[in-house]
Coordinates of C-alpha atoms and ligand atoms in Angstrom, one line a residue:
X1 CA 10.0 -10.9 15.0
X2 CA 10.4 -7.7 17.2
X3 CA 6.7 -7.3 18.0
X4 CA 4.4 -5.0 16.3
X5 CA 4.2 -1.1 17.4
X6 CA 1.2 0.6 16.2
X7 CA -2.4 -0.5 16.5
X8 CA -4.3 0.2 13.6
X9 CA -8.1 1.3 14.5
X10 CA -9.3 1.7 11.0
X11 CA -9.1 1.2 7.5
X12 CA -10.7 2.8 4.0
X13 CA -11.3 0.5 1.4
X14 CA -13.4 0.7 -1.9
X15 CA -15.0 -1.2 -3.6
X16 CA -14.0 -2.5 -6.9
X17 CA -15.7 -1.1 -10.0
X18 CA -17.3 -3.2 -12.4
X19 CA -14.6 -0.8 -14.9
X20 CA -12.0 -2.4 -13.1
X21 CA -12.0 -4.7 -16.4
X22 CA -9.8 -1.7 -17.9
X23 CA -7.4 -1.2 -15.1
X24 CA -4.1 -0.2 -15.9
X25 CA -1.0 -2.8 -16.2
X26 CA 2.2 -3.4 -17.9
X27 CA 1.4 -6.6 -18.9
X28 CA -1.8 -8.3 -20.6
X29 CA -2.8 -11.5 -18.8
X30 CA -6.6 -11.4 -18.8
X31 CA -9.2 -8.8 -17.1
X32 CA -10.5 -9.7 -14.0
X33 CA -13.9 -10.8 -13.5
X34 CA -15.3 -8.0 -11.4
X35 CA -17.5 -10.7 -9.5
X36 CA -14.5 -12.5 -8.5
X37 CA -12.8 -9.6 -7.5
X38 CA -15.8 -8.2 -5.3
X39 CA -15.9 -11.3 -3.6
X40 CA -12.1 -11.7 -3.2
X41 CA -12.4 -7.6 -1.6
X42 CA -15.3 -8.9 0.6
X43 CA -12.8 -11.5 2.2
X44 CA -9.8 -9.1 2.9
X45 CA -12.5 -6.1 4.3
X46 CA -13.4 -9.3 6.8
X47 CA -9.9 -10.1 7.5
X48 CA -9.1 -6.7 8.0
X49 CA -12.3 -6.3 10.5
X50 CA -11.3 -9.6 12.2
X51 CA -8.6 -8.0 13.9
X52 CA -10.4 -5.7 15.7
X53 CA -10.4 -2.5 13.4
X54 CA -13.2 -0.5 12.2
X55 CA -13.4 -0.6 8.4
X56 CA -14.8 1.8 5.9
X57 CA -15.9 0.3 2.8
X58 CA -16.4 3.5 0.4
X59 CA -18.7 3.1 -2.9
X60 CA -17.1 1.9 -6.5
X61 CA -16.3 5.0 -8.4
X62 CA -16.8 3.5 -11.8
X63 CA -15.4 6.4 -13.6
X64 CA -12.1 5.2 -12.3
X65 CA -11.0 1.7 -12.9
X66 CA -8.2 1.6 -11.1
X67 CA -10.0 3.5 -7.6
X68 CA -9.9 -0.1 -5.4
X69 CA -6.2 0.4 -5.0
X70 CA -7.3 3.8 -2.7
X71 CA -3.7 3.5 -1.1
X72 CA -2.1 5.6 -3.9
X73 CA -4.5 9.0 -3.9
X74 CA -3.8 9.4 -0.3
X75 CA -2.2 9.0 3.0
X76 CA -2.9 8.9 6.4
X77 CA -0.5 9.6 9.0
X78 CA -1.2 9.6 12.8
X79 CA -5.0 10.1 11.6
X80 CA -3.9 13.1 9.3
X81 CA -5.2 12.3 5.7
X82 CA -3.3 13.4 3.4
X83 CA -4.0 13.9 -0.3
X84 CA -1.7 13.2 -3.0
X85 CA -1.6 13.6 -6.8
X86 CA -1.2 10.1 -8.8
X87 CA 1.3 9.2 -11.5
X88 CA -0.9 7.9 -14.1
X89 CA -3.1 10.3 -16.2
X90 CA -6.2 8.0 -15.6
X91 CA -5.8 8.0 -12.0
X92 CA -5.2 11.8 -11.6
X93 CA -8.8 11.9 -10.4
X94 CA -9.2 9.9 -7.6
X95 CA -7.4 11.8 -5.1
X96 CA -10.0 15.1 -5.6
X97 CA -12.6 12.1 -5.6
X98 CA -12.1 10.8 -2.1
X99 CA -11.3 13.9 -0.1
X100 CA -14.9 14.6 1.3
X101 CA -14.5 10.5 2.7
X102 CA -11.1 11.3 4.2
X103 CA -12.4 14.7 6.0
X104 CA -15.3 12.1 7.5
X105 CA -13.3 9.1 8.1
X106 CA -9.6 10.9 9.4
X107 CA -8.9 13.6 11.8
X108 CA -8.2 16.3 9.1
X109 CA -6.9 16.9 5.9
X110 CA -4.0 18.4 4.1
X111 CA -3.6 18.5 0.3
X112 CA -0.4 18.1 -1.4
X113 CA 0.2 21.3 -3.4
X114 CA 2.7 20.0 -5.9
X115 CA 3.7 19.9 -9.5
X116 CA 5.1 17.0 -9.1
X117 CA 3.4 13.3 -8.9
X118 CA 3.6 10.9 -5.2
X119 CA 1.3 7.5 -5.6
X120 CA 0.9 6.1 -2.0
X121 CA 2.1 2.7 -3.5
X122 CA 5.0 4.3 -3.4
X123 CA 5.1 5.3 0.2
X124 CA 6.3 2.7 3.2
X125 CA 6.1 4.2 7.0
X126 CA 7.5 2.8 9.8
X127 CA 6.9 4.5 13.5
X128 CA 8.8 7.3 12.3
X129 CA 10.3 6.9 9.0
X130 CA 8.9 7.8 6.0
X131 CA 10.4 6.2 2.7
X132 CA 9.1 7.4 -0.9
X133 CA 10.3 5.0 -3.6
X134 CA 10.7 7.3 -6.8
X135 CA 9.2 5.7 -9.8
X136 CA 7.6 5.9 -13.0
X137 CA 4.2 7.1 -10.2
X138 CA 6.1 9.4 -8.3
X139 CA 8.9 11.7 -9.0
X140 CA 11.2 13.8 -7.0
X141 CA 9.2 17.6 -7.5
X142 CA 6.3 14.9 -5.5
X143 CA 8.5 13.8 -3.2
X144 CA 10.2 17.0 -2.1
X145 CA 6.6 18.9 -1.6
X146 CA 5.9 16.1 0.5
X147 CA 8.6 16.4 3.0
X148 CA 7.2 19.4 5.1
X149 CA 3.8 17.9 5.5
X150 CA 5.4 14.6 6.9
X151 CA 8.2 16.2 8.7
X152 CA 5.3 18.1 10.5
X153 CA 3.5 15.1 11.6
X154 CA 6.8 13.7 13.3
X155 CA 8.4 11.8 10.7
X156 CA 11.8 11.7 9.2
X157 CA 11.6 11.5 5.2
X158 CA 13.8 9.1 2.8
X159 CA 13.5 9.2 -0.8
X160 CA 14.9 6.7 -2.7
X161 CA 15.4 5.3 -5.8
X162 CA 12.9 2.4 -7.0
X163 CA 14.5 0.2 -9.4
X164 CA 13.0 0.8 -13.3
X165 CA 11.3 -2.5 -13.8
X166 CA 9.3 -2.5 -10.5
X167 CA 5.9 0.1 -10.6
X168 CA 5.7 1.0 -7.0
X169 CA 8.2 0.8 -4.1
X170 CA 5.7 -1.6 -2.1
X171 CA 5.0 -3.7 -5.3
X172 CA 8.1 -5.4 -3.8
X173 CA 8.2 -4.5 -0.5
X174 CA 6.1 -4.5 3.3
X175 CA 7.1 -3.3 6.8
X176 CA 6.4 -6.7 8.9
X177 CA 7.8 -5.2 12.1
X178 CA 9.2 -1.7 13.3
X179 CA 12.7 -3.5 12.7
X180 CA 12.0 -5.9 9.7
X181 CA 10.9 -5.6 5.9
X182 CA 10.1 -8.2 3.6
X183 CA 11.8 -7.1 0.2
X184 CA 12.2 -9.0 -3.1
X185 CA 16.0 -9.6 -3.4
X186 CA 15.8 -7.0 -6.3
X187 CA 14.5 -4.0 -3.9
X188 CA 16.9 -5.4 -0.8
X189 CA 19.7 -5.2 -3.6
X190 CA 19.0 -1.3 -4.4
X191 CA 20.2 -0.4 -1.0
X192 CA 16.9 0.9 0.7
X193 CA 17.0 -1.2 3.7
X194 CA 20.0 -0.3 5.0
X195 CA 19.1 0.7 9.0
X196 CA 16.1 -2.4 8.4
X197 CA 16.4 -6.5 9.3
X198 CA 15.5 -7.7 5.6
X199 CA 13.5 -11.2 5.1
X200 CA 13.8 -11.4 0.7
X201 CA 11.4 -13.4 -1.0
X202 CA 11.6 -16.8 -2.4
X203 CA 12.3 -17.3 -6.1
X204 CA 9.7 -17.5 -8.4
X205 CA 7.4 -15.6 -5.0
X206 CA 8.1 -11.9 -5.6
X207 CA 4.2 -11.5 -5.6
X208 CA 4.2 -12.2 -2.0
X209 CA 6.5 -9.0 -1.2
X210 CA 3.4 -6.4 -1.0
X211 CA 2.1 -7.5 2.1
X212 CA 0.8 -5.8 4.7
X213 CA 1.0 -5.7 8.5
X214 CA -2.3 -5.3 10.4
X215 CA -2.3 -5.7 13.7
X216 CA -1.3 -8.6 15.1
X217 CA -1.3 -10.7 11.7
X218 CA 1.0 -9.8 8.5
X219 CA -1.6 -10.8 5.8
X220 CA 0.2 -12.0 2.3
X221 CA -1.3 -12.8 -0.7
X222 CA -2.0 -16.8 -1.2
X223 CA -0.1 -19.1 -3.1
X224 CA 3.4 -18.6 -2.2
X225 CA 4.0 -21.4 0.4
X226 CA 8.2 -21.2 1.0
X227 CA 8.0 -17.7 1.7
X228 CA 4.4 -18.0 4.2
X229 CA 6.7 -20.7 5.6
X230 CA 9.8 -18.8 6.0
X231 CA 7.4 -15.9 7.5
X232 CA 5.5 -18.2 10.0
X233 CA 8.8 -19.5 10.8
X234 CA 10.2 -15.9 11.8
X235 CA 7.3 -16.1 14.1
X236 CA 4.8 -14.1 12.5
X237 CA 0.7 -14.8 12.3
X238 CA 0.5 -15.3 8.8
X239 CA -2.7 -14.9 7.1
X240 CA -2.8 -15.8 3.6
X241 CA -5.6 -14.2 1.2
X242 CA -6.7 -14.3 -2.5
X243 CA -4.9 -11.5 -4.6
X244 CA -6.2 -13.5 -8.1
X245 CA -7.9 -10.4 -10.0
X246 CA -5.9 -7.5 -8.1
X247 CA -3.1 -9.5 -9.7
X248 CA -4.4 -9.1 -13.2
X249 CA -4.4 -5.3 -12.8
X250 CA -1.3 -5.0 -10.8
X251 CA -2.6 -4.4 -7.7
X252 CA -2.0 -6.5 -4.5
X253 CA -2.6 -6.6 -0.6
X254 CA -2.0 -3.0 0.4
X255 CA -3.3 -1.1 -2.3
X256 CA -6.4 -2.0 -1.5
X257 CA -6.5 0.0 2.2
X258 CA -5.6 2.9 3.7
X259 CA -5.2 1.7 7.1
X260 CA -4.4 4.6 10.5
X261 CA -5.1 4.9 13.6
X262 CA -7.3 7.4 15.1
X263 CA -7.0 8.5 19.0
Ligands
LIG301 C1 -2.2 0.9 -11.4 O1 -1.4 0.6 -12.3 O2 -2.2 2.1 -10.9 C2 -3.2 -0.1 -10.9 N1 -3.6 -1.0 -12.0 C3 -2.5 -0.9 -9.8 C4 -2.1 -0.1 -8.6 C5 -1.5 -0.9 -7.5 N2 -1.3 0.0 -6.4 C6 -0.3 -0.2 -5.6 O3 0.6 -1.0 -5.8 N3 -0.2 0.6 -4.5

């Protein structure tokens, strides 16, 4: 591993709604129980907090099922919220929902004027690249009136193209280190990763791609022992948690925080 860059100071989360029974996803394996799932969003808000950053826990919204996975109606960049416009009809929503708790919790906030469509999921920063996965969440009108609010914060912008059976970009894919991204071999084999050391996931453990970085541990979602071993044998602190009913609604690790720093 090549050491971790920036310290994250905070985090939003939300809670889960009790709606989050009729969460969107492409495939039907069951509705979460929303008792399991608070208590599975309870342990990651700990494990988040356990490394040292304050964490905002914001209140269900249950007009929107899908509003635990708060990554994709914003984005916060060098404590600059950011707010963007979801893909999916249900979701369009959340983003005017949460602005008065990003002007609180973030340094300021700039609204994305667009047309066009960006879901956060779809978004993976570096120290000072930004990537935006096109998908069927965010297209390229999103992506383009994007660029000039990132490019003002500092950061250089990348679209690319996510491949058409994968919802967002980090579905199947985390930074681990400024150098290194863990990728299913189906994302690594699109071409994205070209200037990045690439760590694929083991077969059958694509799941375990949407990680997330926090600090000094890179938290992945239980269950998926090769990979955790592969990870921990790369020399990271791996910290595995339960994704079960996230999972069920297609939602993983980093959907479930926005997570900055703040000076
Ligand atoms: C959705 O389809 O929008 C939710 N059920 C799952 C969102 C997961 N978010 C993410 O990957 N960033």
């Amino acid at each position: 591993m090549s050491g971790h860059s920036i310290t994250f100071t905070h985090a939003l989360c939300r809670a889960p709604a009790r709606s989050v029974t009729d969460g969107l996803r492409a495939s039907d394996h069951g509705d979460p129980n929303p008792d399991t799932f608070a208590t599975e969003h309870a342990a990651y808000v700990a494990a988040l907090r356990a490394t040292g950053a304050s964490v905002t826990v914001l209140p269900a919204l249950e007009a929107f099922p899908d509003s635990v996975f708060i990554e994709d109606p914003a984005l916060v960049l060098k404590g600059q919220a950011i707010v963007l416009r979801p893909g999916a009809p249900s979701r369009l929503g959340e983003a005017a929902a949460m602005r008065d708790a990003l002007s609180a919790n973030c340094d300021g906030v700039i609204d994305l004027s667009t047309d066009g469509f960006v879901d956060g999921g779809d978004i993976l920063c570096s120290d000072d690249e930004v990537m935006i996965g096109l998908s069927a969440r965010t297209n390229q009108q999103g992506a383009d009136d994007l660029r000039p609010i990132v490019e003002s914060l500092g950061y250089r912008l990348r679209i690319v193209q996510t491949p058409p059976e994968i919802l967002h970009f980090k579905t199947e894919s985390s930074l681990l280190d400024p150098e290194t991204i863990l990728a299913t071999p189906a994302l690594a084999a699109a071409g994205c990763f070209e200037d990045y050391r690439v760590i694929t996931t083991e077969p059958g453990e694509e799941a375990i791609a949407n990680a997330i970085r926090f600090n000094d541990t890179v938290f992945v979602s239980a269950g998926f022992p090769r990979t955790t071993e592969t990870l921990s044998k790369a020399g990271y602190k791996v910290v595995p948690l339960e994704t079960s009913q996230a999972a069920l609604v297609d939602g993983g690790l980093s959907c479930m925080s926005l997570r900055y720093s703040r000076a």
